[in-house]
Amino acid sequence: MTLNQQFCEMNLSDGKGSMSSVSSVVSSAGWRAADVVADNQFPAGLRVLVVDDDTTCLLVLEKTLRACQYEVTKCNRAEIALSLLREKKNGYDIVLSDVHMPDMDGFKLLEHIGLEMDLPVIMMSVDAGKDVVMKGVTHGACDYLIKPVRIEALKNIWQHVVRKRKNEWKDLEQSGSIEDGDRPQKQAEDADYSSSVNEGNWRNSKKRKDEEEEVEERDDSSTLKKPRVVWSVELHQQFVAAVNQLGIDKAVPKKILELMNVPGLTRENVASHLQKYRLYLRRLSGVSQHQPNLSNSYINPHEATFGPMASLNGLDYQTLSVTAQLPAQSLATLQAAGFGRSNTNPGVSMPLVDQRNLFSFENPKLRFGDGQQQQMSSNKQMNLLHGIPTTMETKQLANLHHSAQSFGTMNMQVNAHGGQRSQSNSFLMQMGQPQSRGQILSETSGEKVLRLPSTMEQPILSSGLAGGVLSRNGIGQNGRAAGYPPVSQTSATLNLPINHAAEFPSNSFPIRSTPGICNLTSKGAFQEEDNSDIKGSAGFIPSYDIFTDLQQHKTHGWELQNVGLTFDPSQLSNSRQTNIDATSLVLDSQGFSSSQSGRNGNASVVNKSLYSAGVGTQLVNAENVGQRLNNLHVDNSIRVKAERVPDPSCPTTLFPEQFGQEDLMSALLRQQQGSMGPAENEFDFDGYSMDNIPV
Amino acid sequence: MRPVSEKGAKEKATMDAVAQLQRQLVDYTASLFHEGYLDDQFNQLRQLQDESNPDFVVEVVTLYFEDSERLLNELTKALQQQSIDFKKVDAQVHQFKGSSSSIGAQRVQKVCIAFRNCCEEQNIEGCNIFLQQVKHEYTLVKSKLETLFKLDQQILAARVDPGSHVIRFLQA
């Protein structure tokens, strides 16, 4: 299968607006290889979207762009621009946006676009101040033009498109195309990449993806063209899980790719996504340092819970929530918890708004500023999945984070986290993390798949519950789940109303939702929304789903349908991995919180709440997610977590899934160690009772 | 402008008139640039005009006039408030600066810069002064551009219907 195909497969999402996980937007949105540089006509026909609230400027720009022979679409509101972009994914090659706009800040729009669509964005302003330009840089703009924009300047904007494609292509190549299943990992451009894609994982996701095939063959000849991967919530969660598993510092695209095991995803995709993620994390932490900051923060449960997030305050939450897709409520709680704030607002749906953006790291952040409440509209849930377990309780987040951080040690962490899963965040975290967790777990166990407890039949609603809640169907069984840091699948599981933590039943974790769960390719289910992007991703989704659900509703209760964790039986069949994934997802979310606390504690915490069966539902954060978690049968105890937002142990894990994942992972790993099976259960996320996780 | 005296030499007169108009247009435009009312961006606009969009410049500038008038009204109102929202005022001035720059209204743009400084300093008096100044500059550039367009139209008209328009114009 060509890469495109693989990508297509990966896109599970229903394709609606949601960012399909690896949608191979191949053909670079209309750019055929032929059009690319190779073509004489290039850059004629470049599809430009220009956004400016000033009609005069807009008209002049439009005309100027037309004079460059570009295909121009203009709009004067950022919201319209976003919807245009979402409607027609791959419908545009580049976006030009004004900085100062009344309805939405240009930088925010920039973030959205970067995360959701990964298009090059050029900022414009009559303002040439260094600060503003710098802001453009940090937000990821590929250029900044001073108004009045001259035609000469516009004549060259195509270079950004080409450059991006080229890089993506290269990544793709490098990561060993999915098609091959395993292209020998290439020549690592980046030295770190080593991995070998995990075929097995891909298979899972592939199945899911099969339905959506968007094939657009990428033109090999065109180095510029490469299928554009859409980072759905699910996918993102998987990604975050993987990153957490590996540890943010050690996360190299190759390994992440392997962990994610998403067919059709190339190392390059992962690499560029990682870059963004890092940027995002950096922003979250308010410093431009590298991510480690985040981890640090996570580790402090409660305090800012999100460590870096804390700095963001509010913003982070949103981000997290977004990423984690924690149910607004959960997010709110998580945030509150995480930030030490009093619940901010349960309803806050953490800026799920950006959920859609997988990486809405930035957005969420911004969102926070707006008041966490940004209810992230379901669409936005996706962002949450990004692993930013916003709802995850801080603790959990911390845990998760922690776990994420030390991916290597995740296993441990998972256990450690068990205690904290501050759920809601954990969820979020989990969401992101679960994936990593799952991966880690699987890795540890040798199975890539998170072996979420076999009991995961139920799709673990990734909503946050993912962490612990991952209703691993059998989660209850494992008590081990405790080991899982409340994997708050926050991202996915969070969708599940954390309150429903109880829902996360050990058994019925609708793991699905946890996108984080790596293997849980529950992604399919996820998709409700864009966040489902992850759906495609194998198993990731569950956690994201949760978040998505948050907004979307979809998986109410822990049904995170697509949430990575969806431990659908089918998925389970995929392998226990799914379970594990779910677990990890769950753990992640939970883990987030736990990560902070170092883990077992969190896990158990989370687990407890989550796992009714005594499994520590790490879903602590699930509380927030609670709603969704209902389905998850998470133990009420777990659910409690969801409710209790301010889970001390779990810092509102806004932390990106990383954290949760770690916890999850550790939990998972622990479980796995115990026995693959049981481990799965544990991870069923019924409640990530981390402590229970019998490793 | 040489008055056309003989109707009989209409054609020649027309041609002369047209030529004259054209010269006028060129000179007038040059002076606007020279005096800083317009900058190179205006030239860009003119360059963008082509057969597919023959009235582009007029269109854009007309749009600019509409937007500006609205904006200036809002600015006036905003500065008349008891408690002035400087952020809002600043945003509006910023926008005005942006649109002015996009058509090349240089002097207006320059005043906007100073105006924004006052906003940042929350200097009410300064803001009011600059509001007046920006209105003044705007009015100036508006009338000059309108003259420019008229000249242009006349030339066009003269070409199309040399007899009537040109003569009428010349007689005016």
CSV table of N, CA and C in Angstrom, one decimal, chain A residues 351-431:
chain,number,residue,atom,x,y,z
A,351,PRO,N,-10.5,24.2,27.7
A,351,PRO,CA,-10.5,24.7,26.4
A,351,PRO,C,-10.4,23.6,25.4
A,352,LEU,N,-11.4,23.0,25.5
A,352,LEU,CA,-11.4,21.9,24.6
A,352,LEU,C,-11.5,22.4,23.3
A,353,VAL,N,-11.9,23.5,23.3
A,353,VAL,CA,-12.1,24.2,22.1
A,353,VAL,C,-11.1,23.7,21.1
A,354,ASP,N,-10.0,23.7,21.5
A,354,ASP,CA,-9.1,23.3,20.5
A,354,ASP,C,-8.9,21.9,20.5
A,355,GLN,N,-9.7,21.3,21.1
A,355,GLN,CA,-9.5,19.9,21.1
A,355,GLN,C,-9.2,19.5,19.7
A,356,ARG,N,-9.9,20.1,18.9
A,356,ARG,CA,-9.7,19.6,17.6
A,356,ARG,C,-8.2,19.6,17.3
A,357,ASN,N,-7.7,20.5,17.8
A,357,ASN,CA,-6.3,20.5,17.4
A,357,ASN,C,-5.5,19.6,18.3
A,358,LEU,N,-5.0,18.8,17.7
A,358,LEU,CA,-4.3,17.9,18.5
A,358,LEU,C,-3.3,18.6,19.3
A,359,PHE,N,-2.7,19.4,18.6
A,359,PHE,CA,-1.8,20.0,19.4
A,359,PHE,C,-2.2,21.3,19.9
A,360,SER,N,-3.3,21.3,20.2
A,360,SER,CA,-3.7,22.6,20.5
A,360,SER,C,-3.0,23.0,21.7
A,361,PHE,N,-1.9,22.8,21.7
A,361,PHE,CA,-1.2,23.2,22.9
A,361,PHE,C,-1.3,24.6,23.0
A,362,GLU,N,-1.0,25.1,22.0
A,362,GLU,CA,-1.0,26.5,22.0
A,362,GLU,C,-2.3,27.1,22.2
A,363,ASN,N,-3.2,26.6,21.6
A,363,ASN,CA,-4.5,27.1,21.7
A,363,ASN,C,-5.0,27.0,23.1
A,364,PRO,N,-4.8,25.9,23.5
A,364,PRO,CA,-5.4,25.7,24.8
A,364,PRO,C,-4.8,26.7,25.7
A,365,LYS,N,-3.6,26.9,25.5
A,365,LYS,CA,-3.0,27.8,26.3
A,365,LYS,C,-3.7,29.1,26.2
A,366,LEU,N,-3.9,29.5,25.1
A,366,LEU,CA,-4.5,30.8,24.9
A,366,LEU,C,-5.8,30.7,25.5
A,367,ARG,N,-6.4,29.7,25.3
A,367,ARG,CA,-7.7,29.6,25.8
A,367,ARG,C,-7.7,29.8,27.2
A,368,PHE,N,-6.8,29.4,27.8
A,368,PHE,CA,-6.9,29.5,29.2
A,368,PHE,C,-7.0,31.0,29.5
A,369,GLY,N,-6.3,31.6,28.8
A,369,GLY,CA,-6.4,33.0,29.1
A,369,GLY,C,-7.8,33.4,29.0
A,370,ASP,N,-8.5,32.9,28.2
A,370,ASP,CA,-9.8,33.3,28.0
A,370,ASP,C,-10.6,32.9,29.1
A,371,GLY,N,-10.1,32.0,29.8
A,371,GLY,CA,-10.9,31.6,30.9
A,371,GLY,C,-11.2,30.3,30.6
A,372,GLN,N,-10.7,29.5,31.3
A,372,GLN,CA,-10.7,28.2,31.0
A,372,GLN,C,-12.0,27.8,30.5
A,373,GLN,N,-12.8,28.4,30.8
A,373,GLN,CA,-14.0,27.9,30.4
A,373,GLN,C,-14.0,27.7,29.0
A,374,GLN,N,-13.2,27.9,28.4
A,374,GLN,CA,-13.5,27.7,27.1
A,374,GLN,C,-14.1,26.4,26.9
A,375,GLN,N,-15.1,26.4,26.9
A,375,GLN,CA,-15.6,25.1,26.7
A,375,GLN,C,-15.1,24.6,25.5
A,376,MET,N,-14.4,23.7,25.6
A,376,MET,CA,-14.0,23.4,24.3
A,376,MET,C,-15.0,22.7,23.6
A,377,SER,N,-15.4,23.3,22.7
A,377,SER,CA,-16.5,22.7,22.0
A,377,SER,C,-16.0,21.3,21.6
A,378,SER,N,-16.9,20.6,21.5
A,378,SER,CA,-16.5,19.2,21.2
A,378,SER,C,-15.5,19.2,20.2
A,379,ASN,N,-15.6,20.0,19.3
A,379,ASN,CA,-14.6,19.9,18.3
A,379,ASN,C,-13.3,20.0,18.9
A,380,LYS,N,-13.3,20.8,19.8
A,380,LYS,CA,-12.0,21.1,20.3
A,380,LYS,C,-11.5,20.0,21.1
A,381,GLN,N,-12.3,19.2,21.4
A,381,GLN,CA,-11.8,18.1,22.2
A,381,GLN,C,-10.6,17.6,21.7
A,382,MET,N,-10.5,17.5,20.6
A,382,MET,CA,-9.4,16.9,20.1
A,382,MET,C,-8.1,17.4,20.7
A,383,ASN,N,-8.1,18.5,20.9
A,383,ASN,CA,-6.9,19.0,21.4
A,383,ASN,C,-6.5,18.3,22.7
A,384,LEU,N,-7.5,18.1,23.4
A,384,LEU,CA,-7.2,17.6,24.6
A,384,LEU,C,-6.5,16.3,24.5
A,385,LEU,N,-6.9,15.7,23.6
A,385,LEU,CA,-6.3,14.4,23.4
A,385,LEU,C,-4.8,14.5,23.3
A,386,HIS,N,-4.6,15.6,22.9
A,386,HIS,CA,-3.2,15.7,22.7
A,386,HIS,C,-2.4,15.3,23.8
A,387,GLY,N,-3.1,14.9,24.6
A,387,GLY,CA,-2.3,14.3,25.7
A,387,GLY,C,-2.2,15.4,26.7
A,388,ILE,N,-2.8,16.3,26.5
A,388,ILE,CA,-2.7,17.3,27.5
A,388,ILE,C,-3.8,17.0,28.4
A,389,PRO,N,-3.5,16.4,29.3
A,389,PRO,CA,-4.6,16.0,30.2
A,389,PRO,C,-5.0,17.2,31.0
A,390,THR,N,-5.8,17.8,30.4
A,390,THR,CA,-6.2,19.0,31.1
A,390,THR,C,-7.0,18.6,32.2
A,391,THR,N,-7.8,17.8,32.0
A,391,THR,CA,-8.6,17.5,33.1
A,391,THR,C,-7.9,16.7,34.1
A,392,MET,N,-7.0,16.2,33.7
A,392,MET,CA,-6.4,15.3,34.7
A,392,MET,C,-6.1,16.0,35.9
A,393,GLU,N,-6.3,15.4,36.8
A,393,GLU,CA,-6.0,16.1,38.0
A,393,GLU,C,-4.6,16.4,38.0
A,394,THR,N,-4.4,17.3,38.7
A,394,THR,CA,-3.0,17.7,38.7
A,394,THR,C,-2.1,16.5,39.1
A,395,LYS,N,-2.6,15.9,40.0
A,395,LYS,CA,-1.7,14.9,40.5
A,395,LYS,C,-1.5,13.9,39.4
A,396,GLN,N,-2.5,13.6,38.9
A,396,GLN,CA,-2.4,12.6,37.9
A,396,GLN,C,-1.5,13.1,36.8
A,397,LEU,N,-1.8,14.3,36.6
A,397,LEU,CA,-1.0,14.8,35.5
A,397,LEU,C,0.4,14.7,35.9
A,398,ALA,N,0.6,15.0,37.1
A,398,ALA,CA,1.9,15.0,37.5
A,398,ALA,C,2.4,13.6,37.4
A,399,ASN,N,1.6,12.8,37.8
A,399,ASN,CA,2.0,11.4,37.7
A,399,ASN,C,2.3,11.1,36.3
A,400,LEU,N,1.3,11.4,35.6
A,400,LEU,CA,1.4,11.0,34.2
A,400,LEU,C,2.6,11.6,33.6
A,401,HIS,N,2.7,12.8,34.0
A,401,HIS,CA,3.7,13.5,33.4
A,401,HIS,C,5.0,12.8,33.8
A,402,HIS,N,4.9,12.6,34.9
A,402,HIS,CA,6.1,12.0,35.4
A,402,HIS,C,6.4,10.7,34.6
A,403,SER,N,5.4,10.1,34.6
A,403,SER,CA,5.6,8.9,33.8
A,403,SER,C,6.1,9.2,32.4
A,404,ALA,N,5.4,10.1,32.0
A,404,ALA,CA,5.8,10.4,30.6
A,404,ALA,C,7.2,10.8,30.6
A,405,GLN,N,7.5,11.5,31.5
A,405,GLN,CA,8.9,11.9,31.5
A,405,GLN,C,9.8,10.8,31.4
A,406,SER,N,9.6,10.0,32.3
A,406,SER,CA,10.6,9.0,32.3
A,406,SER,C,10.1,7.8,31.7
A,407,PHE,N,10.0,8.0,30.5
A,407,PHE,CA,9.4,6.9,29.9
A,407,PHE,C,10.0,5.6,30.2
A,408,GLY,N,11.2,5.7,30.3
A,408,GLY,CA,11.8,4.4,30.6
A,408,GLY,C,11.3,3.9,31.9
A,409,THR,N,11.2,4.7,32.7
A,409,THR,CA,10.7,4.3,34.0
A,409,THR,C,9.2,4.3,34.2
A,410,MET,N,8.7,4.5,33.1
A,410,MET,CA,7.3,4.5,33.2
A,410,MET,C,6.7,3.4,33.9
A,411,ASN,N,7.2,2.4,33.6
A,411,ASN,CA,6.6,1.2,34.2
A,411,ASN,C,6.5,1.5,35.6
A,412,MET,N,7.5,1.9,36.1
A,412,MET,CA,7.5,2.1,37.5
A,412,MET,C,6.5,3.2,37.8
A,413,GLN,N,6.6,4.1,37.0
A,413,GLN,CA,5.8,5.2,37.3
A,413,GLN,C,4.3,4.8,37.4
A,414,VAL,N,4.1,4.1,36.5
A,414,VAL,CA,2.7,3.7,36.5
A,414,VAL,C,2.3,3.2,37.8
A,415,ASN,N,3.1,2.5,38.2
A,415,ASN,CA,2.7,2.0,39.5
A,415,ASN,C,2.7,3.1,40.5
A,416,ALA,N,3.6,3.8,40.4
A,416,ALA,CA,3.7,4.8,41.4
A,416,ALA,C,2.5,5.7,41.2
A,417,HIS,N,2.2,5.9,40.1
A,417,HIS,CA,1.2,6.9,39.9
A,417,HIS,C,-0.1,6.3,40.4
A,418,GLY,N,-0.1,5.2,40.3
A,418,GLY,CA,-1.4,4.7,40.7
A,418,GLY,C,-2.1,5.6,41.6
A,419,GLY,N,-1.3,6.0,42.4
A,419,GLY,CA,-2.0,6.8,43.4
A,419,GLY,C,-2.6,8.0,42.9
A,420,GLN,N,-2.0,8.7,42.2
A,420,GLN,CA,-2.6,9.9,42.0
A,420,GLN,C,-3.4,10.1,40.9
A,421,ARG,N,-3.8,9.7,40.4
A,421,ARG,CA,-4.4,10.1,39.3
A,421,ARG,C,-5.4,11.2,39.4
A,422,SER,N,-5.0,12.1,39.5
A,422,SER,CA,-5.9,13.2,39.6
A,422,SER,C,-6.7,13.2,38.4
A,423,GLN,N,-7.2,12.6,38.3
A,423,GLN,CA,-7.9,12.5,37.1
A,423,GLN,C,-8.2,13.4,36.2
A,424,SER,N,-9.0,14.0,36.3
A,424,SER,CA,-9.4,14.6,35.1
A,424,SER,C,-8.3,14.9,34.3
A,425,ASN,N,-7.4,15.3,34.9
A,425,ASN,CA,-6.2,15.6,34.1
A,425,ASN,C,-5.6,14.4,33.6
A,426,SER,N,-5.7,13.6,34.5
A,426,SER,CA,-5.0,12.3,34.1
A,426,SER,C,-5.6,11.9,32.9
A,427,PHE,N,-6.8,12.2,32.8
A,427,PHE,CA,-7.4,11.7,31.6
A,427,PHE,C,-6.7,12.3,30.5
A,428,LEU,N,-6.7,13.4,30.7
A,428,LEU,CA,-6.1,14.1,29.6
A,428,LEU,C,-4.8,13.6,29.3
A,429,MET,N,-4.2,13.5,30.4
A,429,MET,CA,-2.9,13.0,30.2
A,429,MET,C,-2.9,11.7,29.7
A,430,GLN,N,-3.8,11.1,30.2
A,430,GLN,CA,-3.8,9.7,29.7
A,430,GLN,C,-4.0,9.7,28.3
A,431,MET,N,-4.8,10.6,28.0
A,431,MET,CA,-5.1,10.5,26.6
A,431,MET,C,-3.9,10.5,25.9
